[in-house]
mmCIF file of C-alpha atoms and ligand atoms in Angstrom:
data_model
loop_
_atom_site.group_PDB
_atom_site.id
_atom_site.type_symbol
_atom_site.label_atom_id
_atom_site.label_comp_id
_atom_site.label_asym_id
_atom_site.label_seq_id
_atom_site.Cartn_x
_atom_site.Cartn_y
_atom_site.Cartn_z
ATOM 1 C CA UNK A 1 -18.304 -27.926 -7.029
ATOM 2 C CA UNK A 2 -20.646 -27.721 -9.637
ATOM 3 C CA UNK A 3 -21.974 -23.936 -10.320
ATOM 4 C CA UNK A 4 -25.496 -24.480 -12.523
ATOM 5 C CA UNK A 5 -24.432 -21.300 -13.702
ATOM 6 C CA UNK A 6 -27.062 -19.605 -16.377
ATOM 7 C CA UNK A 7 -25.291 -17.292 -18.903
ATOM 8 C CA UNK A 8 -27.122 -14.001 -19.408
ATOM 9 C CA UNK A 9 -29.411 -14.368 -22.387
ATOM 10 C CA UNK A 10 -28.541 -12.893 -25.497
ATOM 11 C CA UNK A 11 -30.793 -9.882 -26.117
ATOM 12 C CA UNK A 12 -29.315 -10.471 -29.825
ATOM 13 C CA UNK A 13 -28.922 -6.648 -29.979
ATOM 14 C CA UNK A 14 -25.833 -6.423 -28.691
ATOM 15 C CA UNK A 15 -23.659 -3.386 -28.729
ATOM 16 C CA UNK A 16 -20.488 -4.973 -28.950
ATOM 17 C CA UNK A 17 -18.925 -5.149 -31.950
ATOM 18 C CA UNK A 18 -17.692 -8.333 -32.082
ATOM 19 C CA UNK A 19 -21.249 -9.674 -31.871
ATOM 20 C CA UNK A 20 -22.001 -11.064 -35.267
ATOM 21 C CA UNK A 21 -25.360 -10.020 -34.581
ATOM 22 C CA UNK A 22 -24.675 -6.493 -34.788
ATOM 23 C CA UNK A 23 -22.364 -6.408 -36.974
ATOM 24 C CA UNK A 24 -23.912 -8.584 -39.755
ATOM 25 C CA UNK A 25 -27.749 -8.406 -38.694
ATOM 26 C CA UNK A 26 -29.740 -10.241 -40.823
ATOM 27 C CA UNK A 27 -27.148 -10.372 -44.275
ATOM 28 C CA UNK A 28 -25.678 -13.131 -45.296
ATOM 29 C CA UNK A 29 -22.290 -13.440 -44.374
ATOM 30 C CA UNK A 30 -19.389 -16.374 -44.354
ATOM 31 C CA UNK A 31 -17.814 -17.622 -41.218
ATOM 32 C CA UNK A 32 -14.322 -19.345 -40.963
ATOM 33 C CA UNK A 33 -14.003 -22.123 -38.249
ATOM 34 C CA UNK A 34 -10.964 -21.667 -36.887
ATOM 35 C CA UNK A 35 -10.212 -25.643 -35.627
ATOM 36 C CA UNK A 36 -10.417 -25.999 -39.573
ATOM 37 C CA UNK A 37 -10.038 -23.288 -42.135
ATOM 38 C CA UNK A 38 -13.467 -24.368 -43.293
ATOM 39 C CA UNK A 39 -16.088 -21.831 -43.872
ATOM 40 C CA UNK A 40 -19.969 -21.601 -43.236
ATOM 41 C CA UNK A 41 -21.429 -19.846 -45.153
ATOM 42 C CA UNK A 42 -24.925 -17.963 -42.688
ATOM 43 C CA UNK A 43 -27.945 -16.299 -43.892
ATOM 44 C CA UNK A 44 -30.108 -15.712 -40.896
ATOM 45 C CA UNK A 45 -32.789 -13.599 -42.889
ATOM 46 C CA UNK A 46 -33.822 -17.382 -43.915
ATOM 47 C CA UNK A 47 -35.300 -17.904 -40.937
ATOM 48 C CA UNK A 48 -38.012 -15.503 -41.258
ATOM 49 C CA UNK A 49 -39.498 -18.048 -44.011
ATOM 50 C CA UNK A 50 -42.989 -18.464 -42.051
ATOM 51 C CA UNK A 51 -42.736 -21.270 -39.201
ATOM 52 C CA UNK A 52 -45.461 -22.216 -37.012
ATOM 53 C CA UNK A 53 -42.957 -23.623 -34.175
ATOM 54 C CA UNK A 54 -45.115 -26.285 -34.964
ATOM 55 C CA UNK A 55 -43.696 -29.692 -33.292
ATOM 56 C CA UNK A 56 -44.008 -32.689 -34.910
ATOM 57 C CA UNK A 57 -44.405 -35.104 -32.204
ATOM 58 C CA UNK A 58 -43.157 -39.040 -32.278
ATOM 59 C CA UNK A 59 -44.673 -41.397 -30.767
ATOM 60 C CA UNK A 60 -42.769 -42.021 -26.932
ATOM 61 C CA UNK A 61 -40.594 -44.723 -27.134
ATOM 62 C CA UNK A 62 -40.804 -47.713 -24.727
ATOM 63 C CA UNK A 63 -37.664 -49.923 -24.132
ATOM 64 C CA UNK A 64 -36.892 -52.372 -21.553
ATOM 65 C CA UNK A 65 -34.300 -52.468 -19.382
ATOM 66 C CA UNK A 66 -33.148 -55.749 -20.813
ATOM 67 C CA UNK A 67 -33.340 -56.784 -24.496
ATOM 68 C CA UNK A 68 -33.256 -60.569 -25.015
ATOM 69 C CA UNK A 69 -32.302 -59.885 -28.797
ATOM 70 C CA UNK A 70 -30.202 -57.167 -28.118
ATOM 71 C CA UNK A 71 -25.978 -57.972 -28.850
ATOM 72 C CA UNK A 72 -25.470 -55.328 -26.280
ATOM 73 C CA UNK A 73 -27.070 -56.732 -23.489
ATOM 74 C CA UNK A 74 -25.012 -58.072 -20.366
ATOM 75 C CA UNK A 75 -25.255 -62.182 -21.196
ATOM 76 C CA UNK A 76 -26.335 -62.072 -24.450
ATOM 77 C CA UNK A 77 -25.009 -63.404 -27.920
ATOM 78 C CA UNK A 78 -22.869 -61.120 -30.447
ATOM 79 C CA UNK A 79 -23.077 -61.673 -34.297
ATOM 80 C CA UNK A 80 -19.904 -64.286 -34.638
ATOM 81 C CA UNK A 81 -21.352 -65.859 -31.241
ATOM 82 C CA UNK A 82 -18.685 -64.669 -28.246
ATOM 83 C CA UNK A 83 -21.129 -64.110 -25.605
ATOM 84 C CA UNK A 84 -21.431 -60.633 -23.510
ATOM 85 C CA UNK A 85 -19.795 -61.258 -20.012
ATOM 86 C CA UNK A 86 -22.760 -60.042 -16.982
ATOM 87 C CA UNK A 87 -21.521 -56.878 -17.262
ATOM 88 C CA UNK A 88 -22.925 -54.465 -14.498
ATOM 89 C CA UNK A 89 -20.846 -51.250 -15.670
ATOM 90 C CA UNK A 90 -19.261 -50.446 -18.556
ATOM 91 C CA UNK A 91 -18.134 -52.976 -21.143
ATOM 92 C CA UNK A 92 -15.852 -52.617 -23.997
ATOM 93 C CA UNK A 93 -14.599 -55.506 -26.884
ATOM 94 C CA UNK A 94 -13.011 -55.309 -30.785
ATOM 95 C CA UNK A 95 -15.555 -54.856 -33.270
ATOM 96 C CA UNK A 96 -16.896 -57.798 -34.213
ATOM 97 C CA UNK A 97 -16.991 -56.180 -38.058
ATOM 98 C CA UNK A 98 -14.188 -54.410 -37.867
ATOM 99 C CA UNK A 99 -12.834 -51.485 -40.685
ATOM 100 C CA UNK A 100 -9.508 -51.597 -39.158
ATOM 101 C CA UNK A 101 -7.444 -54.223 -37.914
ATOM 102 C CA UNK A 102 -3.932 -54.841 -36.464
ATOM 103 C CA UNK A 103 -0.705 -55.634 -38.847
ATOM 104 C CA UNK A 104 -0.784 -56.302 -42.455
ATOM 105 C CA UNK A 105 1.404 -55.997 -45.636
ATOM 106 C CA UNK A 106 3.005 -52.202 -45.200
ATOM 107 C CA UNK A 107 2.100 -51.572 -48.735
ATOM 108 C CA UNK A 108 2.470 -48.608 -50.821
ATOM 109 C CA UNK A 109 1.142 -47.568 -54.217
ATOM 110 C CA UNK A 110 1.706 -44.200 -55.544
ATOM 111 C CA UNK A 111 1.490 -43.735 -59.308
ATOM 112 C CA UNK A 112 2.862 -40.117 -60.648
ATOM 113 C CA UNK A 113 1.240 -38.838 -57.194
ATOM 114 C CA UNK A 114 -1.511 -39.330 -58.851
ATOM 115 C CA UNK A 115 -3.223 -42.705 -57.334
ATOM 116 C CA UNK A 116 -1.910 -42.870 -53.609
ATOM 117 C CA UNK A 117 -2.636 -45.169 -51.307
ATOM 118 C CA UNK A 118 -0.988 -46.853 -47.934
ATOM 119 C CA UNK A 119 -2.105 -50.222 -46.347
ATOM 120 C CA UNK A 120 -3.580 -48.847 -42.524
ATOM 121 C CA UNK A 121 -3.458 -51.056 -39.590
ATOM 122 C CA UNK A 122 -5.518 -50.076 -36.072
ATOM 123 C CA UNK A 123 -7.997 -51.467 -34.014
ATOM 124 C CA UNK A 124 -11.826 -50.852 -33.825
ATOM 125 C CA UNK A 125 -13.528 -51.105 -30.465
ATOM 126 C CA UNK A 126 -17.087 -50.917 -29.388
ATOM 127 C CA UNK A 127 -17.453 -49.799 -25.859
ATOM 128 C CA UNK A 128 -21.820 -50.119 -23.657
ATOM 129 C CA UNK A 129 -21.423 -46.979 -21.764
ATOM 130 C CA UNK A 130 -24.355 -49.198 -19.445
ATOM 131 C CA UNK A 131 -26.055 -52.660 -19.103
ATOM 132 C CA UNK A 132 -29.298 -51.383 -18.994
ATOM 133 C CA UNK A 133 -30.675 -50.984 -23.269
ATOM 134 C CA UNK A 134 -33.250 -48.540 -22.144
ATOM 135 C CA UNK A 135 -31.156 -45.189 -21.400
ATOM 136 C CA UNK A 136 -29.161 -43.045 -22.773
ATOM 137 C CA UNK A 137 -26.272 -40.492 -21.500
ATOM 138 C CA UNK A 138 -28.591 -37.583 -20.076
ATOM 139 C CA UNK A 139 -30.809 -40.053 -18.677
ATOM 140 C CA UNK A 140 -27.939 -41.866 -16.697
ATOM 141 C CA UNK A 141 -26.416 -41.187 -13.351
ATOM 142 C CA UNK A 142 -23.323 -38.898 -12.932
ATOM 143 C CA UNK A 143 -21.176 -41.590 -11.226
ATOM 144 C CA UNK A 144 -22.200 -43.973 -14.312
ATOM 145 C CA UNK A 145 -20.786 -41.745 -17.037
ATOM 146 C CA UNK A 146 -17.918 -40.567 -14.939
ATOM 147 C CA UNK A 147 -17.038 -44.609 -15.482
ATOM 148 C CA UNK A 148 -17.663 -44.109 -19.051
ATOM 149 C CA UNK A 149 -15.068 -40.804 -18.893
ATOM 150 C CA UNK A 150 -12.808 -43.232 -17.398
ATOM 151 C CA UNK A 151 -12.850 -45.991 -19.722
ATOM 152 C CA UNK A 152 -12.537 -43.775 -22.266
ATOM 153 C CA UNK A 153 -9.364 -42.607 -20.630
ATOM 154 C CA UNK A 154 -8.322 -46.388 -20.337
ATOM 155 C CA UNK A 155 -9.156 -46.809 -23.944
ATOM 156 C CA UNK A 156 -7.338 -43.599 -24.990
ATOM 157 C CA UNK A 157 -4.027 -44.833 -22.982
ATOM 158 C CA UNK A 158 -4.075 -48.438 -23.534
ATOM 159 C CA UNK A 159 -4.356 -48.207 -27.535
ATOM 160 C CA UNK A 160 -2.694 -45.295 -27.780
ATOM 161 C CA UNK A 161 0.919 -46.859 -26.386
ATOM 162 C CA UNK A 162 0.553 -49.342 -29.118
ATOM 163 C CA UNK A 163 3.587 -48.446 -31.698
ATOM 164 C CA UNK A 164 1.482 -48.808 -34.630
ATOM 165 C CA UNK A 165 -1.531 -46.213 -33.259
ATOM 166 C CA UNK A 166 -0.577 -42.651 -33.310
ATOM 167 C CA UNK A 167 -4.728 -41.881 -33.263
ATOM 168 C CA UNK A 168 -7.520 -42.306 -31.309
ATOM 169 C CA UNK A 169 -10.632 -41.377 -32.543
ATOM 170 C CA UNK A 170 -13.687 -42.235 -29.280
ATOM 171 C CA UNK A 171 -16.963 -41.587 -30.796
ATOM 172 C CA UNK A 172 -20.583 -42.259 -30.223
ATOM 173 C CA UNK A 173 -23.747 -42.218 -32.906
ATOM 174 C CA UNK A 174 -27.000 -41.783 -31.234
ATOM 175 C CA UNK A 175 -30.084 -43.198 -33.092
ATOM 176 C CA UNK A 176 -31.092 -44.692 -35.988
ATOM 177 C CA UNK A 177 -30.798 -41.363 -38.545
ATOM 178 C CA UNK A 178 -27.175 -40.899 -37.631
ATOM 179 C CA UNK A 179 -26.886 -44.590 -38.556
ATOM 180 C CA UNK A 180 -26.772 -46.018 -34.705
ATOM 181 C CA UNK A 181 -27.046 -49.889 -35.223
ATOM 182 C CA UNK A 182 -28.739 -50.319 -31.852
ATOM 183 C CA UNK A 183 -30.090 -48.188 -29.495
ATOM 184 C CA UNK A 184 -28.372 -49.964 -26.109
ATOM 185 C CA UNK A 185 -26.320 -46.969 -25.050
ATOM 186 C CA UNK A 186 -22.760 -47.504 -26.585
ATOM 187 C CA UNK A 187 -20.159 -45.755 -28.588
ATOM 188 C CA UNK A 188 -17.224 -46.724 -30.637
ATOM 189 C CA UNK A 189 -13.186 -46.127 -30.600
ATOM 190 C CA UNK A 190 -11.401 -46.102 -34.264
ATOM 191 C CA UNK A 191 -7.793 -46.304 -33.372
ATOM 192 C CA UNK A 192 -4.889 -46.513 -36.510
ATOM 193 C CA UNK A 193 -1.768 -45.795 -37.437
ATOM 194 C CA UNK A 194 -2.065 -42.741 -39.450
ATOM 195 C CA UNK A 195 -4.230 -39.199 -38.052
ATOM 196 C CA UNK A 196 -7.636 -38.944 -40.358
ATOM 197 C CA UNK A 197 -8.288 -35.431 -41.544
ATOM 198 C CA UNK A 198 -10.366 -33.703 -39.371
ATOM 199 C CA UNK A 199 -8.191 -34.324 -36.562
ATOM 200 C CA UNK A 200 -5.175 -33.243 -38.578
ATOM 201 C CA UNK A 201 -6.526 -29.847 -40.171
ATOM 202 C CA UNK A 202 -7.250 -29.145 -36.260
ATOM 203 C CA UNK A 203 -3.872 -30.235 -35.169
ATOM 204 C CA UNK A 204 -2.071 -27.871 -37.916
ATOM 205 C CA UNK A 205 -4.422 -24.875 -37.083
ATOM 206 C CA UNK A 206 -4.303 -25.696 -33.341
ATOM 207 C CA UNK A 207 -0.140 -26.001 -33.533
ATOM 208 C CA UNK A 208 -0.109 -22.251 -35.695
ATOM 209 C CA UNK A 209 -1.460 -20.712 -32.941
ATOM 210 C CA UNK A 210 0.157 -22.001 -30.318
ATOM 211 C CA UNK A 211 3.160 -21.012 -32.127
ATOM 212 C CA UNK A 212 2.234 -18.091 -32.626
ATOM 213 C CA UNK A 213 0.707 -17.017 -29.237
ATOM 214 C CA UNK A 214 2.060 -19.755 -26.632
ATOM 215 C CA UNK A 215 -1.604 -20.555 -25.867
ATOM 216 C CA UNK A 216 -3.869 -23.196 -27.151
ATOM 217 C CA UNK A 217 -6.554 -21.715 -29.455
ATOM 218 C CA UNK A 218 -9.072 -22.997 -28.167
ATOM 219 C CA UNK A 219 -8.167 -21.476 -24.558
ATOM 220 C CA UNK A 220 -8.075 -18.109 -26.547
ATOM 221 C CA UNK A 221 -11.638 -18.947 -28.258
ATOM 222 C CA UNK A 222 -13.054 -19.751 -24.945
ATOM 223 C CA UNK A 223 -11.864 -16.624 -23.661
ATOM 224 C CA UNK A 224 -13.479 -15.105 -26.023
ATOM 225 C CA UNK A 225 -16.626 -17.023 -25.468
ATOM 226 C CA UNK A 226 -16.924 -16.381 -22.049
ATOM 227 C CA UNK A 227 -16.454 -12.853 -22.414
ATOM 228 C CA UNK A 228 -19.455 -12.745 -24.831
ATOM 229 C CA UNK A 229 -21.651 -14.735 -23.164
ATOM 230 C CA UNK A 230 -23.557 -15.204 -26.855
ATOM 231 C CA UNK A 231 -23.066 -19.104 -27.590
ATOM 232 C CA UNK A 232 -22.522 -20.659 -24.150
ATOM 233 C CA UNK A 233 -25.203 -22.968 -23.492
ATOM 234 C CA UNK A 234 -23.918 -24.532 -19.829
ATOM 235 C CA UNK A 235 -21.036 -24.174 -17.875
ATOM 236 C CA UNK A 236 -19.191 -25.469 -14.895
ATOM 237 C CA UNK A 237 -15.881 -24.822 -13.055
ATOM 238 C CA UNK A 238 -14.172 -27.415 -15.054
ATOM 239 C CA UNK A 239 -16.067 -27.624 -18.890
ATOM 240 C CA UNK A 240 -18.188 -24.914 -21.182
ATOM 241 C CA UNK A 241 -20.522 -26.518 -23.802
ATOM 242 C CA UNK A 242 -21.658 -23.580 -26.221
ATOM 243 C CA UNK A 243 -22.347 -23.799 -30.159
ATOM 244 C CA UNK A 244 -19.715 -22.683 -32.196
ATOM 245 C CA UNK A 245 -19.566 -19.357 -33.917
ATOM 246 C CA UNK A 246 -18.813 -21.746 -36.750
ATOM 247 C CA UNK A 247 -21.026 -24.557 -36.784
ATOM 248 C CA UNK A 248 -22.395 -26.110 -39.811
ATOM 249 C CA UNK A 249 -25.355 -28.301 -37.885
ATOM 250 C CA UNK A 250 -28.119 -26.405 -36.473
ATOM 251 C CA UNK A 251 -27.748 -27.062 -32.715
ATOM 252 C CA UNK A 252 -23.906 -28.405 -33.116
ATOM 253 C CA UNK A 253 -21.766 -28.012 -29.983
ATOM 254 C CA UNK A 254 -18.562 -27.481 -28.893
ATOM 255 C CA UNK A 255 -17.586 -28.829 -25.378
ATOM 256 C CA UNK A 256 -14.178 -27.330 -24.119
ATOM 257 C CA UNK A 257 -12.404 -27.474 -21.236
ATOM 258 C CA UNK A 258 -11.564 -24.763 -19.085
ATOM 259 C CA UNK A 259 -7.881 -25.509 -18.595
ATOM 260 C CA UNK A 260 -5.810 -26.474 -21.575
ATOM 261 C CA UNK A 261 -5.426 -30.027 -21.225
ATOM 262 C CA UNK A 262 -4.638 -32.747 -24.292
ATOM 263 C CA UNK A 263 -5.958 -36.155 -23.370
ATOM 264 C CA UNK A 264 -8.701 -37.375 -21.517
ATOM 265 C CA UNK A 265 -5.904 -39.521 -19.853
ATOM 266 C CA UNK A 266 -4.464 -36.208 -18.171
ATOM 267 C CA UNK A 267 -7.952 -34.654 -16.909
ATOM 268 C CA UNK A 268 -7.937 -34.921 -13.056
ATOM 269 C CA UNK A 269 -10.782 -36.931 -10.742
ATOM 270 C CA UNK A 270 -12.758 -33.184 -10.472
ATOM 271 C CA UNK A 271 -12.896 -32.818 -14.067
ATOM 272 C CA UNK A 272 -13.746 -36.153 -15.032
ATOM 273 C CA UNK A 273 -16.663 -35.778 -12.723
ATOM 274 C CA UNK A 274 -17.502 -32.534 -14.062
ATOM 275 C CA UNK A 275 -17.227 -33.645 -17.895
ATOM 276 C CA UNK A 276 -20.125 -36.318 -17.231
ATOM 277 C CA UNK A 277 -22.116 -33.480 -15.573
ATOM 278 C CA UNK A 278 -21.901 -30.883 -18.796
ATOM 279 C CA UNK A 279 -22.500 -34.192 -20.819
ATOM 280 C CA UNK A 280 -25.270 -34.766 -18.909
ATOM 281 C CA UNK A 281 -26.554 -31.284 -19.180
ATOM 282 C CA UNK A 282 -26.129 -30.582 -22.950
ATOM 283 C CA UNK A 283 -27.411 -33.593 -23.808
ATOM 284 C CA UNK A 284 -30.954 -33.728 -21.676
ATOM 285 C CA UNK A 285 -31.305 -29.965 -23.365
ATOM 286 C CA UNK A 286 -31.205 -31.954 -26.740
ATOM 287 C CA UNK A 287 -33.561 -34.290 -25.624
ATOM 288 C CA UNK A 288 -36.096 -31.505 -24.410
ATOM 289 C CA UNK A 289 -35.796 -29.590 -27.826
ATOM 290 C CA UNK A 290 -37.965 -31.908 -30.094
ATOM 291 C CA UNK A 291 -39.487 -34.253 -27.011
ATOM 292 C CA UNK A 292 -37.214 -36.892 -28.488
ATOM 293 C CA UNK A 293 -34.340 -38.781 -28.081
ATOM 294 C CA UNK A 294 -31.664 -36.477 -29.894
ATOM 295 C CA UNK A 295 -29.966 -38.177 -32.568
ATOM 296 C CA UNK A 296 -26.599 -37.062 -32.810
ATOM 297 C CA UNK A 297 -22.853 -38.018 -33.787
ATOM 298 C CA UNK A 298 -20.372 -36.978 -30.861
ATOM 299 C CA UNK A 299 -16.501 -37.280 -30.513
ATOM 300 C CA UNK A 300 -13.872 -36.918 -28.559
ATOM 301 C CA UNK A 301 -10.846 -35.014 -30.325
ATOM 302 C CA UNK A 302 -7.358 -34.979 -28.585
ATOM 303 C CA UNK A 303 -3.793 -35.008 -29.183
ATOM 304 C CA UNK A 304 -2.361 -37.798 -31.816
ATOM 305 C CA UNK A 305 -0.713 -40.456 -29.862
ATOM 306 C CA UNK A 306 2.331 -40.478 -31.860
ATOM 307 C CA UNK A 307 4.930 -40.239 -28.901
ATOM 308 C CA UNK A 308 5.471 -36.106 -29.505
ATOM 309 C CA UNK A 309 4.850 -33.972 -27.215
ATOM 310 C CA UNK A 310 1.154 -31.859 -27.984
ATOM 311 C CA UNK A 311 1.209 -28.262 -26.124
ATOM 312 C CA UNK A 312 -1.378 -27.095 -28.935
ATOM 313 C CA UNK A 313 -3.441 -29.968 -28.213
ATOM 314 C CA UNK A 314 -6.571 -28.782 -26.193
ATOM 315 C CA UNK A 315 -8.863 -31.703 -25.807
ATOM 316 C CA UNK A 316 -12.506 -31.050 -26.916
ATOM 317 C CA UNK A 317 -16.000 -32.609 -27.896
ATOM 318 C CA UNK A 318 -18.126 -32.259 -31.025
ATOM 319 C CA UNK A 319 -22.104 -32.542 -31.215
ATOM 320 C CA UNK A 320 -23.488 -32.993 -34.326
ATOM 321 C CA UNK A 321 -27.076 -33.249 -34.437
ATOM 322 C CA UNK A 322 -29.500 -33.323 -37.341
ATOM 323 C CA UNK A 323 -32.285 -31.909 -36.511
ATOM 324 C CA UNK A 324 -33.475 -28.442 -37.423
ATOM 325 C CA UNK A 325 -36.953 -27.589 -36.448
ATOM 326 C CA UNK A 326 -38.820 -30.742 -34.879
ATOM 327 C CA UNK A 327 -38.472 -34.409 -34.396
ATOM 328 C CA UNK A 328 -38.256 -35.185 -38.461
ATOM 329 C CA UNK A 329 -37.357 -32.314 -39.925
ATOM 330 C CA UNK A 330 -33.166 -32.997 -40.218
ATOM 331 C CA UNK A 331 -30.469 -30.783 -42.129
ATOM 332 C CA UNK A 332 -29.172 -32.786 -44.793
ATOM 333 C CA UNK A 333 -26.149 -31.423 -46.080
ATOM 334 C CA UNK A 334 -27.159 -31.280 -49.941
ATOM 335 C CA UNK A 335 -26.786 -29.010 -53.130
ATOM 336 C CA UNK A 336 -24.683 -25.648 -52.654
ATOM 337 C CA UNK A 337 -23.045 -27.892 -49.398
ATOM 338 C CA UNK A 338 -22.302 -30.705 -51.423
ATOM 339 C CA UNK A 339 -20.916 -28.576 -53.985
ATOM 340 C CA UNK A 340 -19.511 -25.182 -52.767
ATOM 341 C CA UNK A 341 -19.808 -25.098 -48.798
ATOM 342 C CA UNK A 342 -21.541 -25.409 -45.645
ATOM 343 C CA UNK A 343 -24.612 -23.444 -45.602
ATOM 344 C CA UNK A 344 -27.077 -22.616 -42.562
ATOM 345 C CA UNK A 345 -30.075 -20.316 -41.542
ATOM 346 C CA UNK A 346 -29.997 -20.401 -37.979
ATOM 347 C CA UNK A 347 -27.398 -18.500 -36.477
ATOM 348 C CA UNK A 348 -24.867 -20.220 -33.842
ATOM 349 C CA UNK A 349 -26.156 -17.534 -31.580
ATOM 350 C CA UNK A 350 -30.335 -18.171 -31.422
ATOM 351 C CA UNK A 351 -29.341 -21.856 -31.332
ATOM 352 C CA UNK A 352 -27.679 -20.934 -28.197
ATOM 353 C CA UNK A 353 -30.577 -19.234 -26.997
ATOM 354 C CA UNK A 354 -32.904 -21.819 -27.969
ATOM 355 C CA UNK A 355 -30.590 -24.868 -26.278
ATOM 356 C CA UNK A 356 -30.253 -22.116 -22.540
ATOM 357 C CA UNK A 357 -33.805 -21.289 -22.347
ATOM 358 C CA UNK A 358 -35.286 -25.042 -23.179
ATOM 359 C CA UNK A 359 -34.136 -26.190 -19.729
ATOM 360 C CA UNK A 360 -32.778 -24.445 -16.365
ATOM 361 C CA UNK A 361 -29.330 -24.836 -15.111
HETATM 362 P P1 H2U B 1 -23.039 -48.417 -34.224
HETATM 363 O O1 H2U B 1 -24.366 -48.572 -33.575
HETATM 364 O O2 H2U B 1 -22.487 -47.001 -34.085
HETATM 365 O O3 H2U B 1 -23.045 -48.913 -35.640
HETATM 366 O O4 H2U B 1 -22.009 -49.350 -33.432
HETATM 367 C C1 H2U B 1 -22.238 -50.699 -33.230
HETATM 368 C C2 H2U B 1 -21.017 -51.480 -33.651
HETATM 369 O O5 H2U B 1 -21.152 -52.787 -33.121
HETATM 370 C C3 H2U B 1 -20.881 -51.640 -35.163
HETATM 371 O O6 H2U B 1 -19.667 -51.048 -35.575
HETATM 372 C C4 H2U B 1 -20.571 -53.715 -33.984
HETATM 373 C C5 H2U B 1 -20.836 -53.179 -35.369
HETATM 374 O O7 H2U B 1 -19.810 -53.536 -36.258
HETATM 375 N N1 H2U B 1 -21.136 -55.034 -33.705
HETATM 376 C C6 H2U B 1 -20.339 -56.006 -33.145
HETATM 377 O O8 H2U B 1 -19.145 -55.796 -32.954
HETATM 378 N N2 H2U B 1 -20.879 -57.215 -32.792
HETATM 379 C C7 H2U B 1 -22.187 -57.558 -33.019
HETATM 380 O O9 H2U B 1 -22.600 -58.620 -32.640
HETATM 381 C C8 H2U B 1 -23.071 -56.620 -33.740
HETATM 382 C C9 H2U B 1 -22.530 -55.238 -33.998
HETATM 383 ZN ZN1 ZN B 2 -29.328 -53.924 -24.925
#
């Protein structure tokens, strides 16, 4: 059963002392993610620069339920000229432009350790999450992105018993700024040989802990979380979607689930269900933020699909979103980010706030 369950507001007061907000108030202070061993660095006095709220409006966007130009439409044309079967759920195919593909040489090259380099083999997939080019994930239907939850699950399996994939990366970007080709509703699967780094600095932190404390981290951090009640944004029996005490991008988000699990392929029929509701939810708060179809880059991470077994593993999704204060003006990451370290004004905690109180439930 799904509980709309509203987290008390954050009076941003807080007594407790492990409320950043009471312990740091308004001074500039660094935080560590601990997926990553990155740090943030947060100076929330920034946001008293003066700010109108004012809300730069776009003008509402009208697309049709069918696209006769678009490559994404059920019956339609791709670049390289295979043709779309009538698809009336999902649909998934390779990359017609792939950046990986299967086999090749098994070359080498490393020079005094200095220029290293291996070939990489894997498999790039692009998967419509519907047939109709006019919506997007908060505007669809639970039971239609519970079949997008189970492709993914069929995508994650399927590639992932391949002998020369050990990772799976599922991913969506969402509108033009985050580089989105098209706006029919569809993400993207990057599956190789070899784990890219993100995934891996979580994997190493994620397996110290678990090492350490027989628990996943991220069970402990959501613990934690919960307990706090500071950075959840929506909740239900199965999922929590909150922004990070570490995030980097102003309304970033962290969607966890409740019991440690490490694949999309082992989440049960309830929580598959219950994923495409907190989806659902998150995402239609973006959308009511700025009046405007959230741009964002989301992915799945979970547990390398190199045949060992993952008890760290606790499978997540990331929100990154560029936007900071209306419908144009975006976070870039420039300057002191580009050449010291993430930087950011509002705090994880009032983007919380911001992302509960802009909708109910
Ligand atoms: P993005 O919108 O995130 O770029 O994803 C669309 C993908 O679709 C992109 O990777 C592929 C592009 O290579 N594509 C095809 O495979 N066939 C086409 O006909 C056009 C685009
Ligand atoms: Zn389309």
């Amino acid at each position: 059963m799904v509980h709309p369950q509203r987290p008390p507001v954050s009076t941003g007061a807080s007594a407790s002392p492990r409320s950043p907000t009471a312990i740091f108030g308004d001074d500039p202070h660094r935080r560590l993610n601990a997926l990553t061993g990155e740090w943030v660095l947060v100076s929330p006095h920034r946001m008293k620069r003066p700010w109108q709220g004012h809300v730069e409006k776009l003008p509402p966007e009208h697309r049709p339920a069918y696209d006769p130009k678009c490559y994404l439409c059920p019956g339609n044309e791709r670049a390289g000229g295979v043709r779309n079967p009538e698809y009336t759920g999902t649909f998934a195919f390779d990359n017609d432009f792939a950046a990986l593909v299967p086999g090749g040489s098994g070359a080498e090259q490393n020079v005094d350790g200095l220029l290293v380099a291996h070939q990489e083999p894997g498999v790039c997939r692009v998967i419509c999450f519907s047939p109709r080019h006019d919506l997007s994930l908060p505007q669809m239907q639970l039971p239609a992105i519970r079949a997008v939850v189970d492709l993914w699950a069929d995508e994650y399996a399927r590639l992932g018993a391949r002998d020369d994939i050990a990772h799976v990366q599922i991913f969506e970007n969402k509108g033009e700024m985050m580089g989105s080709s098209n706006p029919h509703p569809h993400g993207q699967i990057w599956a190789q040989k070899s784990v890219p780094l993100q995934p891996q600095l979580e994997g190493e932190h994620l397996a110290l802990h678990h090492e350490r404390h027989h628990r996943t981290l991220l069970a402990d951090y959501l613990r934690l979380e919960l307990e706090l009640q500071e950075r959840v944004v929506c909740a239900n029996d199965a999922w929590v979607a909150l922004v990070p005490y570490w995030a980097v991008w102003p309304f970033e988000a962290l969607v966890v689930s409740r019991r440690p699990v490490a694949n999309v392929g082992l989440l049960d029929d309830r929580e598959r269900d219950l994923l495409g509701d907190v989806i659902k939810r998150l995402t239609a708060r973006y959308d009511a933020l700025f009046d405007v179809s959230f741009p964002y880059s989301a992915g799945i991470h979970q547990a390398p699909t190199d045949g060992a077994p993952h008890p760290e593993w606790h499978l997540h999704l990331h929100f990154y979103p560029p936007l900071l204060r209306s419908a144009t003006v975006r976070k870039f990451l420039v300057g002191y980010e580009m050449l010291a370290e993430a930087q950011r004004d509002l705090t994880a905690e009032a983007a919380a706030q911001r992302l509960r109180e802009v909708l109910p439930g």
